[in-house]
GROMACS .gro file of C-alpha atoms in nm:
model
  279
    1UNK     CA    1   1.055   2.698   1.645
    2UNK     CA    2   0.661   2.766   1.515
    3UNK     CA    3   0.432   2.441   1.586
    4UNK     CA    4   0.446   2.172   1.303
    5UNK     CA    5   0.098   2.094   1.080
    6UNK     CA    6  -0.049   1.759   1.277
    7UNK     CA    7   0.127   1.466   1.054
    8UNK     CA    8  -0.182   1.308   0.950
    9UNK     CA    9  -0.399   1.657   0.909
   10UNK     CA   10  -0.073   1.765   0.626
   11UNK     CA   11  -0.136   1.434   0.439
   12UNK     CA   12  -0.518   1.511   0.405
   13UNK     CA   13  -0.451   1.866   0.311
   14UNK     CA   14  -0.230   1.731   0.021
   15UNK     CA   15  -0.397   1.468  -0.099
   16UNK     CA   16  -0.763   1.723  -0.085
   17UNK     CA   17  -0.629   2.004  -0.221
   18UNK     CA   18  -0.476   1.808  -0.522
   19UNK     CA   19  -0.849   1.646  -0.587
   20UNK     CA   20  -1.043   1.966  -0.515
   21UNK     CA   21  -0.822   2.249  -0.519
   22UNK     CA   22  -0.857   2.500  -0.246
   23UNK     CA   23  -1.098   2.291  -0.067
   24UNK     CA   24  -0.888   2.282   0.300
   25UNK     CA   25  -0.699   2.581   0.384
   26UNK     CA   26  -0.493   2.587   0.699
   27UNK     CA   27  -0.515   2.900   0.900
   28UNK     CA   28  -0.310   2.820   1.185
   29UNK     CA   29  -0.129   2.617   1.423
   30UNK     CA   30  -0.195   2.506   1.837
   31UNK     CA   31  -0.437   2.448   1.784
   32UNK     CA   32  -0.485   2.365   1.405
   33UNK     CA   33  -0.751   2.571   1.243
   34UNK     CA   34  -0.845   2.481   0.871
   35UNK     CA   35  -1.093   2.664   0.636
   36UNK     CA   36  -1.281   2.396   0.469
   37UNK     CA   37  -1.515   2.516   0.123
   38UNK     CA   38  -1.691   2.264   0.025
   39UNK     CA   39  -1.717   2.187  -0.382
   40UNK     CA   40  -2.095   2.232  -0.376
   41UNK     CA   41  -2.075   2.564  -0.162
   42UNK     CA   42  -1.751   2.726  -0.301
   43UNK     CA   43  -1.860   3.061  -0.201
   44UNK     CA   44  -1.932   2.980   0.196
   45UNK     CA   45  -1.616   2.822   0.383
   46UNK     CA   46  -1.642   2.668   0.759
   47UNK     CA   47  -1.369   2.676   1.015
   48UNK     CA   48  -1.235   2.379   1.193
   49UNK     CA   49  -1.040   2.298   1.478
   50UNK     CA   50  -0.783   2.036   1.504
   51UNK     CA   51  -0.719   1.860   1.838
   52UNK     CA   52  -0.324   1.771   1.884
   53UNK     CA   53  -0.475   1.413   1.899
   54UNK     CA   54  -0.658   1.427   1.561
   55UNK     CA   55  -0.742   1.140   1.433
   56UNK     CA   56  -0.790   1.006   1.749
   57UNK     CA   57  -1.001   1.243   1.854
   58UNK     CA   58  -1.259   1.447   1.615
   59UNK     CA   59  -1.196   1.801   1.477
   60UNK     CA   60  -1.470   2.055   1.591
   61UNK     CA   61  -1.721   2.304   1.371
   62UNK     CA   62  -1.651   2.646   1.472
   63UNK     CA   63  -1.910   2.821   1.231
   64UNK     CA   64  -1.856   3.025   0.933
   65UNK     CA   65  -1.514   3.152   0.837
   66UNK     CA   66  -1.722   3.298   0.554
   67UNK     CA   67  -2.040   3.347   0.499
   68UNK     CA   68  -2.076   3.340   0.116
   69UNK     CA   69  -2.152   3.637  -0.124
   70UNK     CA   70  -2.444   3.922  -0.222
   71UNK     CA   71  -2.594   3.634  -0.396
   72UNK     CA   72  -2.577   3.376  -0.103
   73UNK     CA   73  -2.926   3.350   0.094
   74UNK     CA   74  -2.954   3.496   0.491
   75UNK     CA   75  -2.818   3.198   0.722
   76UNK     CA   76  -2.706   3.004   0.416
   77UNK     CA   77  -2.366   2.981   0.620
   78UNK     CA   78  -2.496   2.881   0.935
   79UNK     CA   79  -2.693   2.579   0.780
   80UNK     CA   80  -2.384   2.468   0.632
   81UNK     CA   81  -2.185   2.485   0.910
   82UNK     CA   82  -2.462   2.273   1.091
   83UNK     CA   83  -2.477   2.043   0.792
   84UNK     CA   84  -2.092   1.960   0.848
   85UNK     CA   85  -2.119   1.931   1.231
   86UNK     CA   86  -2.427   1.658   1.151
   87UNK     CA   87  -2.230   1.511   0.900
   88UNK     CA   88  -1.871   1.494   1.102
   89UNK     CA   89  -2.064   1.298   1.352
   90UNK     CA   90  -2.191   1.059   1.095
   91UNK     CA   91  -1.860   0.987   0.952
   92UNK     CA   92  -1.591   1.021   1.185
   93UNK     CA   93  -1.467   0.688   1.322
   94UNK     CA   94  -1.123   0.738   1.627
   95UNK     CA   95  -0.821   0.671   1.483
   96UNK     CA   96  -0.894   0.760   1.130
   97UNK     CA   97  -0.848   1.060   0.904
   98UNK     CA   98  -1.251   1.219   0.878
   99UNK     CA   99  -1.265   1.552   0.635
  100UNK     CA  100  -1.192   1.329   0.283
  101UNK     CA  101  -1.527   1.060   0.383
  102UNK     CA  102  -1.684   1.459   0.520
  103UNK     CA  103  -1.643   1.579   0.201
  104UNK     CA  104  -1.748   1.271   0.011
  105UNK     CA  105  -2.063   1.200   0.178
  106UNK     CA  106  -2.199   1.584   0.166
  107UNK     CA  107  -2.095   1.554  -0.200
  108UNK     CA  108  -2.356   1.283  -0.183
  109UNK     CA  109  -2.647   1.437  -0.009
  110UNK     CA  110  -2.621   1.726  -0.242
  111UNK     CA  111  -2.673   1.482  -0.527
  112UNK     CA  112  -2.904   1.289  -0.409
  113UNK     CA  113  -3.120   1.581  -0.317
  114UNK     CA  114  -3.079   1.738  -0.634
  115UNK     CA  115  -3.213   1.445  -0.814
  116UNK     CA  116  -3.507   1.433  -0.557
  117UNK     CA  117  -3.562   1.795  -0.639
  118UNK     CA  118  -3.488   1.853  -1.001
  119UNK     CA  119  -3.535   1.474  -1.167
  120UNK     CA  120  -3.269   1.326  -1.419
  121UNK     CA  121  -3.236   1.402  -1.819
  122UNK     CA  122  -3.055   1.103  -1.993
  123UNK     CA  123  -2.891   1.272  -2.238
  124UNK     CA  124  -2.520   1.212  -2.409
  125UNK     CA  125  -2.231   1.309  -2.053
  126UNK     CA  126  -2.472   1.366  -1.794
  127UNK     CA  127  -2.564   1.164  -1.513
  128UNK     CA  128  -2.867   0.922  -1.541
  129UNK     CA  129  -3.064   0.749  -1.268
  130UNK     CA  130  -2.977   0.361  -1.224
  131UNK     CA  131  -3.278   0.119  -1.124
  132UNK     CA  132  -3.135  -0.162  -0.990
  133UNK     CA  133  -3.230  -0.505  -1.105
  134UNK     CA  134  -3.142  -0.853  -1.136
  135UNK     CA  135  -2.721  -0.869  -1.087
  136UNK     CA  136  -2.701  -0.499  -0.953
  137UNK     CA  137  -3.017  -0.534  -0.744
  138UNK     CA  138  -2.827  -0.478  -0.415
  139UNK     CA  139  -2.653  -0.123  -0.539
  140UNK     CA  140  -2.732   0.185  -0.389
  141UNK     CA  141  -3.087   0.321  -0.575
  142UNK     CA  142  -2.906   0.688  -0.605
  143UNK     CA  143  -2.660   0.492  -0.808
  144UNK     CA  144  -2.561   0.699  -1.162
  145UNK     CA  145  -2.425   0.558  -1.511
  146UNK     CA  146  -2.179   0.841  -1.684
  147UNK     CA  147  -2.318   0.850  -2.012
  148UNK     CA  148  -2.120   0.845  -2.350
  149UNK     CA  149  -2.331   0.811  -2.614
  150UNK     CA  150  -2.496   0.520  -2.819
  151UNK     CA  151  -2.217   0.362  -2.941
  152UNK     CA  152  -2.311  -0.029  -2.942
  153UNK     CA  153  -2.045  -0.275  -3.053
  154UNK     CA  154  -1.921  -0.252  -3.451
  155UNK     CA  155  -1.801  -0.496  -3.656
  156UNK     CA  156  -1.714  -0.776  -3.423
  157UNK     CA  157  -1.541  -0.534  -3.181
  158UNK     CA  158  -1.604  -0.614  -2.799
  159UNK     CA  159  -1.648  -0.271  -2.625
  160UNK     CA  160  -1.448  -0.212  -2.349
  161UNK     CA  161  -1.661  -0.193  -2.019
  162UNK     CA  162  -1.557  -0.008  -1.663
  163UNK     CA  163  -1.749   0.109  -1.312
  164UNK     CA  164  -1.640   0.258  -0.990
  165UNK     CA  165  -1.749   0.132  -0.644
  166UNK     CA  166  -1.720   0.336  -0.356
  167UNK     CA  167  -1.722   0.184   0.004
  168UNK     CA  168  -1.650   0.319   0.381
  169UNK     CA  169  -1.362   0.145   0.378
  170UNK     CA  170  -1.127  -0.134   0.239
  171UNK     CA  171  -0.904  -0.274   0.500
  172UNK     CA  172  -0.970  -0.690   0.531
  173UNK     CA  173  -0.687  -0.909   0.327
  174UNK     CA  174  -0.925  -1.160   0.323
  175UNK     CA  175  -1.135  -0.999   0.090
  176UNK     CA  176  -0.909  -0.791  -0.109
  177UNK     CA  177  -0.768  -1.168  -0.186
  178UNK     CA  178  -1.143  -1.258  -0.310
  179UNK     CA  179  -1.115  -0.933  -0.552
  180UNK     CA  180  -0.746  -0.992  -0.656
  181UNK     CA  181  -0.880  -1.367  -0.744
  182UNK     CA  182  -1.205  -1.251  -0.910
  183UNK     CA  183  -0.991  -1.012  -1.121
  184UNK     CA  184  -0.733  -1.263  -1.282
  185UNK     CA  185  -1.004  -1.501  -1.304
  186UNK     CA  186  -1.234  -1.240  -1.569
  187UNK     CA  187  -0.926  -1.068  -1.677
  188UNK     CA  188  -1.017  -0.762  -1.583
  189UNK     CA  189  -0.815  -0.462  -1.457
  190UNK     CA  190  -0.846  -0.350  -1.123
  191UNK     CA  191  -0.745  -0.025  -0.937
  192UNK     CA  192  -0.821  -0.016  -0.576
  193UNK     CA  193  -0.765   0.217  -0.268
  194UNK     CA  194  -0.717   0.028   0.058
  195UNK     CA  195  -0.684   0.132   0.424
  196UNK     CA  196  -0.848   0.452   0.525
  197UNK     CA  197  -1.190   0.630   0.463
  198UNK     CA  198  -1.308   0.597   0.133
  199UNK     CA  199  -1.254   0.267  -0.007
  200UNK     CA  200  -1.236   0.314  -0.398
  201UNK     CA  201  -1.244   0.050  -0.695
  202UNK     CA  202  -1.188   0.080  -1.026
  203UNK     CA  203  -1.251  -0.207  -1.285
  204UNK     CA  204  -1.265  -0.197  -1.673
  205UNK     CA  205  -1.232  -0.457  -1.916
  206UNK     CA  206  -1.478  -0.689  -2.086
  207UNK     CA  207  -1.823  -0.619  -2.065
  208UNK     CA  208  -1.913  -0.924  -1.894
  209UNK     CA  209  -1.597  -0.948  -1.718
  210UNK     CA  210  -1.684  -0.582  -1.580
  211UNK     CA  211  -2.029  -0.716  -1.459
  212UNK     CA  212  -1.938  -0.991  -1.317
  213UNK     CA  213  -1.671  -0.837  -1.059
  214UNK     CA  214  -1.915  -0.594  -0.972
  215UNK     CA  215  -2.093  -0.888  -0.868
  216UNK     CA  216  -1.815  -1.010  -0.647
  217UNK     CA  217  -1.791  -0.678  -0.480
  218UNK     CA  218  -2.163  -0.692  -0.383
  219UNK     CA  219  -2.159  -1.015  -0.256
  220UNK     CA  220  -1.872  -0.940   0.030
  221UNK     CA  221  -2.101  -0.697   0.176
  222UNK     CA  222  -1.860  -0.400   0.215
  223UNK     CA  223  -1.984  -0.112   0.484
  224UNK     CA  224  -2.180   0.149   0.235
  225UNK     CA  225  -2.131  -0.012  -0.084
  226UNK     CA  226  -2.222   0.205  -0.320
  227UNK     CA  227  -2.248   0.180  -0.701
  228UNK     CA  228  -2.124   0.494  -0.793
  229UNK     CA  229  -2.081   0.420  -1.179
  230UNK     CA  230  -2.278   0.154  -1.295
  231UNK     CA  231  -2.099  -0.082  -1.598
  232UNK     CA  232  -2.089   0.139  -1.902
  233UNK     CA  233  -1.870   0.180  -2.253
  234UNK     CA  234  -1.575   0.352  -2.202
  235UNK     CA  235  -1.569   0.620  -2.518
  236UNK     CA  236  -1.261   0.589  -2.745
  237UNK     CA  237  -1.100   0.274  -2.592
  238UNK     CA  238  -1.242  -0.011  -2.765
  239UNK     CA  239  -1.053  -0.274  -2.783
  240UNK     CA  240  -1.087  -0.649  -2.794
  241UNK     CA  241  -0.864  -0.712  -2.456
  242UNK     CA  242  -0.724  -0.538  -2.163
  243UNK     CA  243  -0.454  -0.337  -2.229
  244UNK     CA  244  -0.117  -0.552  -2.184
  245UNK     CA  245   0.042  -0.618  -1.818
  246UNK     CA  246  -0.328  -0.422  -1.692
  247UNK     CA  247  -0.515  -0.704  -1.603
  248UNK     CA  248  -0.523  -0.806  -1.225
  249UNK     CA  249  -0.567  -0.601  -0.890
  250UNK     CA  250  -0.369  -0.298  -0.869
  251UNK     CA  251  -0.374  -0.100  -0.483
  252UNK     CA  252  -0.290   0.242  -0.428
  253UNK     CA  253  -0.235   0.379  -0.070
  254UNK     CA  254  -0.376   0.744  -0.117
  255UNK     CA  255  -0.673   0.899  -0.280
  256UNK     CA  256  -0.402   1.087  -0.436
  257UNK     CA  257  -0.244   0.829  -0.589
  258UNK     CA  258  -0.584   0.698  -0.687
  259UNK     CA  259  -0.655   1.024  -0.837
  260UNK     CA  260  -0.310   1.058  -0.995
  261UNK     CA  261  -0.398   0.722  -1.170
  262UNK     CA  262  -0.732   0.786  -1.288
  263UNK     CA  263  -0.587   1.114  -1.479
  264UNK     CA  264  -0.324   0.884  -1.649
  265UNK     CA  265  -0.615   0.720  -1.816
  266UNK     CA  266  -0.828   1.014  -1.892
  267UNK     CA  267  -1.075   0.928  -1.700
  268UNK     CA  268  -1.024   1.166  -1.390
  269UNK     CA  269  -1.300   1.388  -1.495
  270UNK     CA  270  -1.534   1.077  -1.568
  271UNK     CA  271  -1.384   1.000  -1.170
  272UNK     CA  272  -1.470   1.305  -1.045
  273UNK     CA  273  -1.843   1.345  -1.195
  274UNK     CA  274  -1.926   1.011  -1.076
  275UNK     CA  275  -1.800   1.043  -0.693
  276UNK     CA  276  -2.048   1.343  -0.709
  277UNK     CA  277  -1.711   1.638  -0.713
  278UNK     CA  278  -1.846   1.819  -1.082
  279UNK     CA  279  -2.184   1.838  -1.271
   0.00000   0.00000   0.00000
């Protein structure tokens, strides 16, 4: 009988490969050897090997698998491969599933240093630099609004507001009871991935509502809180209440699921551009 995929390594290839197609390849088993090609990088892929005791032990950076195309710079391959090894070692914690938060927080870096690099246009669907102040004073400065147009409120219509935290992690009751309260209280609507590496959250609604949650979040101090889409209109959907049944915490187990969700509302590619996956 061949070698079965490590349990928890064939979850994150499923739930990866349905948010970024192609991203994790498996090569092969004893030990298990991925192919990982990174969303900014799609032309340069690095190899990975699985310990039997992944998560509990870390996968290793084996180099290259390949080394891009006749367009990709000399060594481009090898810095990548040593930007995941510095990276793994940043993010891996024993005992939890690592190449999601990998891919997530190189996501990041490339953002960030593209802003650094190339500066922000604000201008209708791209992203536009946040400056934190007063309520959102604690959020991440590399935070980004998805912009949809001036659109304003019209006769007497309340816009309907949402954002998207990201954290390291969302695993305390206690807290996730402070959200679940916070979100009845404003009436807003709620989707939130607990457990593992990253902790997502989802909230739309009123625009003060919105705002105020966002608030809550902050204050409970979560491990790399980040901002990742600041309170904004949500185009098309305005409407003077949340949807009916919507309003409250909803938890999802899986990015998948969280994924799966986000596309149900239309908003996966609005998802995706603000966790720093698309342009």
């Amino acid at each position: 009988m061949a070698p079965s995929v490590n349990t928890t390594l064939a979850d994150e290839l499923l739930t990866i490969n349905a948010i970024h197609p192609s991203a994790l390849t498996h090569l092969s088993t004893s030990p298990d050897i991925c192919a990982l090609r990174l969303p900014a990088y799609p032309s340069i892929s690095i190899r990975l090997s699985f310990p039997s005791s992944y998560p509990d032990s870390p996968p290793l950076v084996s180099g290259p698998e390949t080394s891009g195309n006749e367009g990709t710079r000399k060594g481009e391959g090898t810095r990548i491969s040593t930007l995941v090894e510095e990276t793994l070692t940043r993010v891996y914690q024993p005992g939890e599933a690592c190449v999601f938060a990998l891919i997530d927080d190189i996501a990041e870096t490339v953002a960030r240093e593209g802003e650094e690099s190339d500066g922000t246009v604000g201008t209708d669907g791209e992203l536009v630099e946040f400056e934190p102040s007063g309520l959102f004073a604690a959020a991440t400065p590399g935070s980004v609004a998805i912009g949809h147009g001036s659109r304003g409120r019209q006769r007497g219509i309340e816009e309907m507001y949402h954002a998207l935290v990201r954290t390291h992690h969302i695993t305390s009751r206690k807290k996730v009871a402070k959200l679940k309260q916070a979100a009845d209280a404003l009436g807003v609507h709620v989707l939130l991935r607990s457990g593992g590496s990253p902790g997502l959250m989802y909230v739309e609604g009123k625009e003060e509502g919105v705002k105020e949650w966002v608030g809550v979040v902050q204050r409970l101090r979560y491990k790399d809180y980040q901002l990742a889409a600041r309170p904004a209109g949500i185009e098309g959907r305005e409407s003077g209440k949340v949807e009916s049944g919507r309003a409250g915490l909803h938890e999802v187990a899986a990015v998948k699921e969280f994924g799966l969700k986000m596309d149900e509302k239309g908003m996966l590619g609005w998802w995706r551009r603000a966790m720093g996956y698309t342009n």
